[in-house]
Coordinates of N, CA and C in Angstrom, one line a residue:
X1 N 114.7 -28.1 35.0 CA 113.7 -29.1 35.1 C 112.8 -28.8 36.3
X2 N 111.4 -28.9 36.1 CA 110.7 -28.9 37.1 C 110.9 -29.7 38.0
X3 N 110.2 -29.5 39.1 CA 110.2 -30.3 40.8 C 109.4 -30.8 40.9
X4 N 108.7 -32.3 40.8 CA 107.7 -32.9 40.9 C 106.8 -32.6 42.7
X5 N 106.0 -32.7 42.0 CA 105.1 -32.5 43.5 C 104.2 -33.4 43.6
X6 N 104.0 -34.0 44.9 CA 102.6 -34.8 45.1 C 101.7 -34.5 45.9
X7 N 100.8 -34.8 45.1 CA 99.3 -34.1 45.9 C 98.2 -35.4 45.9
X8 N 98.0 -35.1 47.1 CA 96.8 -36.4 47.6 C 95.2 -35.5 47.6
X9 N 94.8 -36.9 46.6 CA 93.2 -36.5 45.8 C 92.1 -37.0 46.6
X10 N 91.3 -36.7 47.2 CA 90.4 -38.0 47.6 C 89.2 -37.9 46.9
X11 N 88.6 -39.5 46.6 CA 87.7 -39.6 45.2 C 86.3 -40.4 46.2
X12 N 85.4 -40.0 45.9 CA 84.2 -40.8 46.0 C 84.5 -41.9 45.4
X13 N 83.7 -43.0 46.0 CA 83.7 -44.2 45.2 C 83.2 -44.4 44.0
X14 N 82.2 -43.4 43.4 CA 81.9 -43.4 42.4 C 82.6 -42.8 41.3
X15 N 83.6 -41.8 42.1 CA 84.9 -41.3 41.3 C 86.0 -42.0 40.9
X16 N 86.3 -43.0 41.9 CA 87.2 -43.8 41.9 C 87.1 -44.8 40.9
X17 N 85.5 -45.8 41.0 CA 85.1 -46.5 39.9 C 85.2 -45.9 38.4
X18 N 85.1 -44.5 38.2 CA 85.3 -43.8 36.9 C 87.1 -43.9 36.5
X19 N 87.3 -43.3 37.2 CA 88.8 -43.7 37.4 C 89.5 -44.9 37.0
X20 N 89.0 -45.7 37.2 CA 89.5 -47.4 37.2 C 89.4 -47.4 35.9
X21 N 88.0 -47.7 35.4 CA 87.5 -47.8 34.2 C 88.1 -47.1 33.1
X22 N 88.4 -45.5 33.2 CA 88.9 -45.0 32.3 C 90.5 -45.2 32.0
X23 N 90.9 -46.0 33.6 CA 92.2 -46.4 33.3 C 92.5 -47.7 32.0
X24 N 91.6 -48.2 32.5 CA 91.3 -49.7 31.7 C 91.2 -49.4 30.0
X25 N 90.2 -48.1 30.2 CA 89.7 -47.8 28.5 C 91.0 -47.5 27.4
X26 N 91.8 -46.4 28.6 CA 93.0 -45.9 27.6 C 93.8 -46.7 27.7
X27 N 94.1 -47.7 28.9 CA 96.0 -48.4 28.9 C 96.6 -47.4 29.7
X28 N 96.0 -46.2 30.6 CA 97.2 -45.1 31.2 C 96.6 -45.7 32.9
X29 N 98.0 -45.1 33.7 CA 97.7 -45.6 35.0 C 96.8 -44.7 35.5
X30 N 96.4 -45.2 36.9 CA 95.0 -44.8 37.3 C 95.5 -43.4 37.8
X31 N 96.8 -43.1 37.7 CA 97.4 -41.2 38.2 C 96.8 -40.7 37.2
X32 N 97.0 -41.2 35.8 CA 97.3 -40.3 34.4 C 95.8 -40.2 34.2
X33 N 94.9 -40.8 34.3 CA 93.6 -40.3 34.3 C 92.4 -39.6 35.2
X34 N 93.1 -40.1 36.4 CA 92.5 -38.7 37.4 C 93.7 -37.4 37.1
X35 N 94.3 -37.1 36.4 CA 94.9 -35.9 35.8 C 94.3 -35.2 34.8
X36 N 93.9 -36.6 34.0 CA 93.3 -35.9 32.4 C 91.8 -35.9 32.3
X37 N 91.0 -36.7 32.9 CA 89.6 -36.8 32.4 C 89.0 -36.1 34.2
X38 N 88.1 -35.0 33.5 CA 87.4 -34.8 34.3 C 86.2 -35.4 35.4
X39 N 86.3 -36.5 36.3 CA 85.6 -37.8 36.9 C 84.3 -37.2 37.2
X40 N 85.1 -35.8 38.1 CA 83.3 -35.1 38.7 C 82.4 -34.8 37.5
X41 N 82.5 -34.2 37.0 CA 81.4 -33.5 35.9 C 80.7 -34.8 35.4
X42 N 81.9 -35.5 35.2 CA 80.8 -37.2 34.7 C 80.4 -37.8 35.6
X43 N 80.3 -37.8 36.4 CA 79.6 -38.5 37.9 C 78.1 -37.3 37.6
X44 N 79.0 -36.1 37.7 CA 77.4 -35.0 38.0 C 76.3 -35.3 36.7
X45 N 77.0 -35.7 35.6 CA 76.1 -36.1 34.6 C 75.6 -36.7 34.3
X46 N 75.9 -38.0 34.7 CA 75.6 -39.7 35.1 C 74.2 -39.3 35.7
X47 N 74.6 -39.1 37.3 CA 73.4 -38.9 38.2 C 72.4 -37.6 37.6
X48 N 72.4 -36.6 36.8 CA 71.8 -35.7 36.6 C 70.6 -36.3 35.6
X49 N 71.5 -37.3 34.3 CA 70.7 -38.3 33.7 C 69.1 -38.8 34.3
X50 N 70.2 -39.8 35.4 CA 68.8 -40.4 36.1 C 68.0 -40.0 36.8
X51 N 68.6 -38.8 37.6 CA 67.3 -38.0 38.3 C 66.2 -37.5 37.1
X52 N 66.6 -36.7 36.1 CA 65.6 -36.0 35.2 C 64.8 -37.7 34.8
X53 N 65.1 -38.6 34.2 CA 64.9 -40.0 33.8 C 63.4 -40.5 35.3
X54 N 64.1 -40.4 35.9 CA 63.3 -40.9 37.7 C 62.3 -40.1 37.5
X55 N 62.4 -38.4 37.6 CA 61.4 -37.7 37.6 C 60.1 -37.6 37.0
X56 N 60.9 -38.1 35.7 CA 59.7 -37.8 34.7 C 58.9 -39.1 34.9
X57 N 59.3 -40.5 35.5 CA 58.7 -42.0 34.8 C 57.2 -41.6 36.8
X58 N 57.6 -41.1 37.5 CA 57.1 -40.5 38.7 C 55.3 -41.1 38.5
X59 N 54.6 -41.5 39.1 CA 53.4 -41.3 38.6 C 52.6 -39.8 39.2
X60 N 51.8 -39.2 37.9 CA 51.1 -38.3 38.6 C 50.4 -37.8 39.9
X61 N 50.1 -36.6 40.6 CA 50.1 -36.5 41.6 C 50.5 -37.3 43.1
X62 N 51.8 -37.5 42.8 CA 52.6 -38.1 43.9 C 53.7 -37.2 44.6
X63 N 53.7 -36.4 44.9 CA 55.1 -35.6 45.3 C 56.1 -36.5 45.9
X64 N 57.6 -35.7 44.9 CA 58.7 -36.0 45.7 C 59.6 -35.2 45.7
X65 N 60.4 -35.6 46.1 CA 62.1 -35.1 46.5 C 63.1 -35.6 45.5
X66 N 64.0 -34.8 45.6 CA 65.1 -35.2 44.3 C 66.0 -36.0 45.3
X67 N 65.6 -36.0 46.5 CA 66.4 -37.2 47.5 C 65.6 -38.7 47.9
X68 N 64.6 -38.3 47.1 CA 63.8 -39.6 47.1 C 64.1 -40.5 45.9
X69 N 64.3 -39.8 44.9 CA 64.8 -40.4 43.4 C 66.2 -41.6 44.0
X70 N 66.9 -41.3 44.6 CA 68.1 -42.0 45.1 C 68.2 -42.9 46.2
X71 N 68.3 -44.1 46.0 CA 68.8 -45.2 46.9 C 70.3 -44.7 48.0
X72 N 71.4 -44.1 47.2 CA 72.5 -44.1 47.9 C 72.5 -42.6 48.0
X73 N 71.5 -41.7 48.2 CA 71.7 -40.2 48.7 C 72.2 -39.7 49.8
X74 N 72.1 -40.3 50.9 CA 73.4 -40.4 51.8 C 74.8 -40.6 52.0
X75 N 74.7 -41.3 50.8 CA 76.6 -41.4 50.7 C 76.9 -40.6 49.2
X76 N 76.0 -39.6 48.8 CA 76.8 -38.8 47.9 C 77.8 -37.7 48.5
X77 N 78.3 -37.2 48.0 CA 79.1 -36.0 48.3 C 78.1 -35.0 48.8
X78 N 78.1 -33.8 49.6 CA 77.0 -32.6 49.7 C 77.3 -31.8 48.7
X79 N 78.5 -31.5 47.9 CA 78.3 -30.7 46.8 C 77.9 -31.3 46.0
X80 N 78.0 -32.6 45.7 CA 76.8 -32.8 44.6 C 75.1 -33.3 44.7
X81 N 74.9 -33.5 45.4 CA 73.7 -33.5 46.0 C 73.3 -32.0 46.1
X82 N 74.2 -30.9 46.6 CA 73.4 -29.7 46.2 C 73.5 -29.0 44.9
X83 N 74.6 -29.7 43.7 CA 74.6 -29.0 42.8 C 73.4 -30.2 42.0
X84 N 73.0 -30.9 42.3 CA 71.8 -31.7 41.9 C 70.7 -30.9 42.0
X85 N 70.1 -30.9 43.1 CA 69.4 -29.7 43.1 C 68.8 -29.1 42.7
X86 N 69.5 -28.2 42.9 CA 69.8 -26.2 42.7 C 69.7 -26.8 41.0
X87 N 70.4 -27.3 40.5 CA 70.4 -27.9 38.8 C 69.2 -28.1 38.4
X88 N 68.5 -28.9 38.4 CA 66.9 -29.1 38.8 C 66.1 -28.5 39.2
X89 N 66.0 -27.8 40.3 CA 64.8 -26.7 40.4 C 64.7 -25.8 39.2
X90 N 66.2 -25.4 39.0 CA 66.5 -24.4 37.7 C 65.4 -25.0 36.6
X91 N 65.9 -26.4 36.1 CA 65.4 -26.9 34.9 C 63.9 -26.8 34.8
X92 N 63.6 -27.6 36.2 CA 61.9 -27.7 36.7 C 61.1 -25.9 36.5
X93 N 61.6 -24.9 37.3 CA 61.4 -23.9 36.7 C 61.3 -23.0 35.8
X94 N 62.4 -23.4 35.1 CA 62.2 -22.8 33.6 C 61.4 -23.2 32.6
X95 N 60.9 -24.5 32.9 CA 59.5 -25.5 32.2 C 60.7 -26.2 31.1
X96 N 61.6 -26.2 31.3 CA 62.9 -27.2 30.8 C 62.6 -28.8 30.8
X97 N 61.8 -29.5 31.6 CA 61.4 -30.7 32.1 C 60.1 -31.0 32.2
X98 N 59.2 -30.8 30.4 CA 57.9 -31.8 30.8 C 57.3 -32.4 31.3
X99 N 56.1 -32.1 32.2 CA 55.5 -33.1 32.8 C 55.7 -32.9 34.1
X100 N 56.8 -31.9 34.8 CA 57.2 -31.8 36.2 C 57.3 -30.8 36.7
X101 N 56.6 -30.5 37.6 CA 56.4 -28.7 38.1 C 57.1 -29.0 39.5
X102 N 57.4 -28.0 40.3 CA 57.7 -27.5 41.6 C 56.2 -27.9 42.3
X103 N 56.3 -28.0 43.4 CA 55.0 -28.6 44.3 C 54.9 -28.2 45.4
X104 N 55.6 -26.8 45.9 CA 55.9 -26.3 47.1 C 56.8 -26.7 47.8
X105 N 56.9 -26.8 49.6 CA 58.1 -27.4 50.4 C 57.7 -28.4 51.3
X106 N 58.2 -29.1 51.7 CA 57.6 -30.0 52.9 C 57.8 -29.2 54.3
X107 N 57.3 -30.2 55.2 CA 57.7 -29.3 56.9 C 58.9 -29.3 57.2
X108 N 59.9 -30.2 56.0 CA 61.2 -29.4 56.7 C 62.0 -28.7 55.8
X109 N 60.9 -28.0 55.0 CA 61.7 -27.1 54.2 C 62.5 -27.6 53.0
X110 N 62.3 -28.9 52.2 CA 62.5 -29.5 51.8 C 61.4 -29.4 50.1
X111 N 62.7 -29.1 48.9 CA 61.3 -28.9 47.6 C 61.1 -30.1 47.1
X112 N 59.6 -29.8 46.7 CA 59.0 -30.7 46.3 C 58.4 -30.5 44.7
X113 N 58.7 -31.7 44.0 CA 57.9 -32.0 42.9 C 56.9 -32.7 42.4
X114 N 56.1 -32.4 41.5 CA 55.3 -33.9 40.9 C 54.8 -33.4 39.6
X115 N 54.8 -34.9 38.7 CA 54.2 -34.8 37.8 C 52.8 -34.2 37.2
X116 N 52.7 -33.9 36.6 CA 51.7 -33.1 35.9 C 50.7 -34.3 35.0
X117 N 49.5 -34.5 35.8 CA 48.4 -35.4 34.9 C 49.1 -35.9 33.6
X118 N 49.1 -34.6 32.9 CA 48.9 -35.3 31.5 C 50.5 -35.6 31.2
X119 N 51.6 -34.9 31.6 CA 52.4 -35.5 31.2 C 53.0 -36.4 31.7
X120 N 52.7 -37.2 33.0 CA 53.2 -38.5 33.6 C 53.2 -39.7 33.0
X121 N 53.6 -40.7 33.3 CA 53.5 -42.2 33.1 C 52.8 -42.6 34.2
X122 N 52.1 -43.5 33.8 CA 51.4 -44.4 34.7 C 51.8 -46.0 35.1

């Protein structure tokens, strides 16, 4: 028989709330589903959603920041805030995301986006 081991997890609060919830969905305790369901990738997905969603509703010629899109960007995690991103610039440059170009950097080196005339919302 194996030797059980315990390992301490620590969750963002937005991981945690996933966690809860998925506890609730299946009936299993909140161990058995930070075991089985992957929380991060759905958090990175969640938020990945709304940034593309934010970006695009932007009004034309306004630049911004993919840290401007977010109210709570200081209490994300820094890996996901950089794998936001780096995620994004990709999309934005590969013309993956109508309506939204790269817009150079600001003075602190910080990229910038904005909508495109015609494909913005007003």
């Amino acid at each position: 028989m194996a030797k059980a081991v315990i390992i301490s997890v620590t969750l963002t609060a937005e991981e945690f709330a996933l966690a809860k919830a998925l506890s609730k969905e299946h009936g299993l305790p909140l161990a058995q589903c930070v075991k089985q369901f992957p929380l991060c990738d759905k958090v990175f997905e969640t938020r990945f959603e709304t940034l593309k969603q934010r970006a695009a509703a932007r009004p034309a010629g306004q630049p911004f920041t993919v840290m401007s899109l977010f109210d709570d960007w200081n209490t994300l995690d820094r890996g996901l805030k950089l794998s936001l991103g780096r995620t994004f610039y990709h999309l934005v440059r590969g013309g993956n995301l109508p309506g939204v170009r790269p817009a150079g950097k600001n003075s602190s080196n910080i990229q910038l986006y904005e909508t495109d005339p015609k494909g913005a919302k007003k």
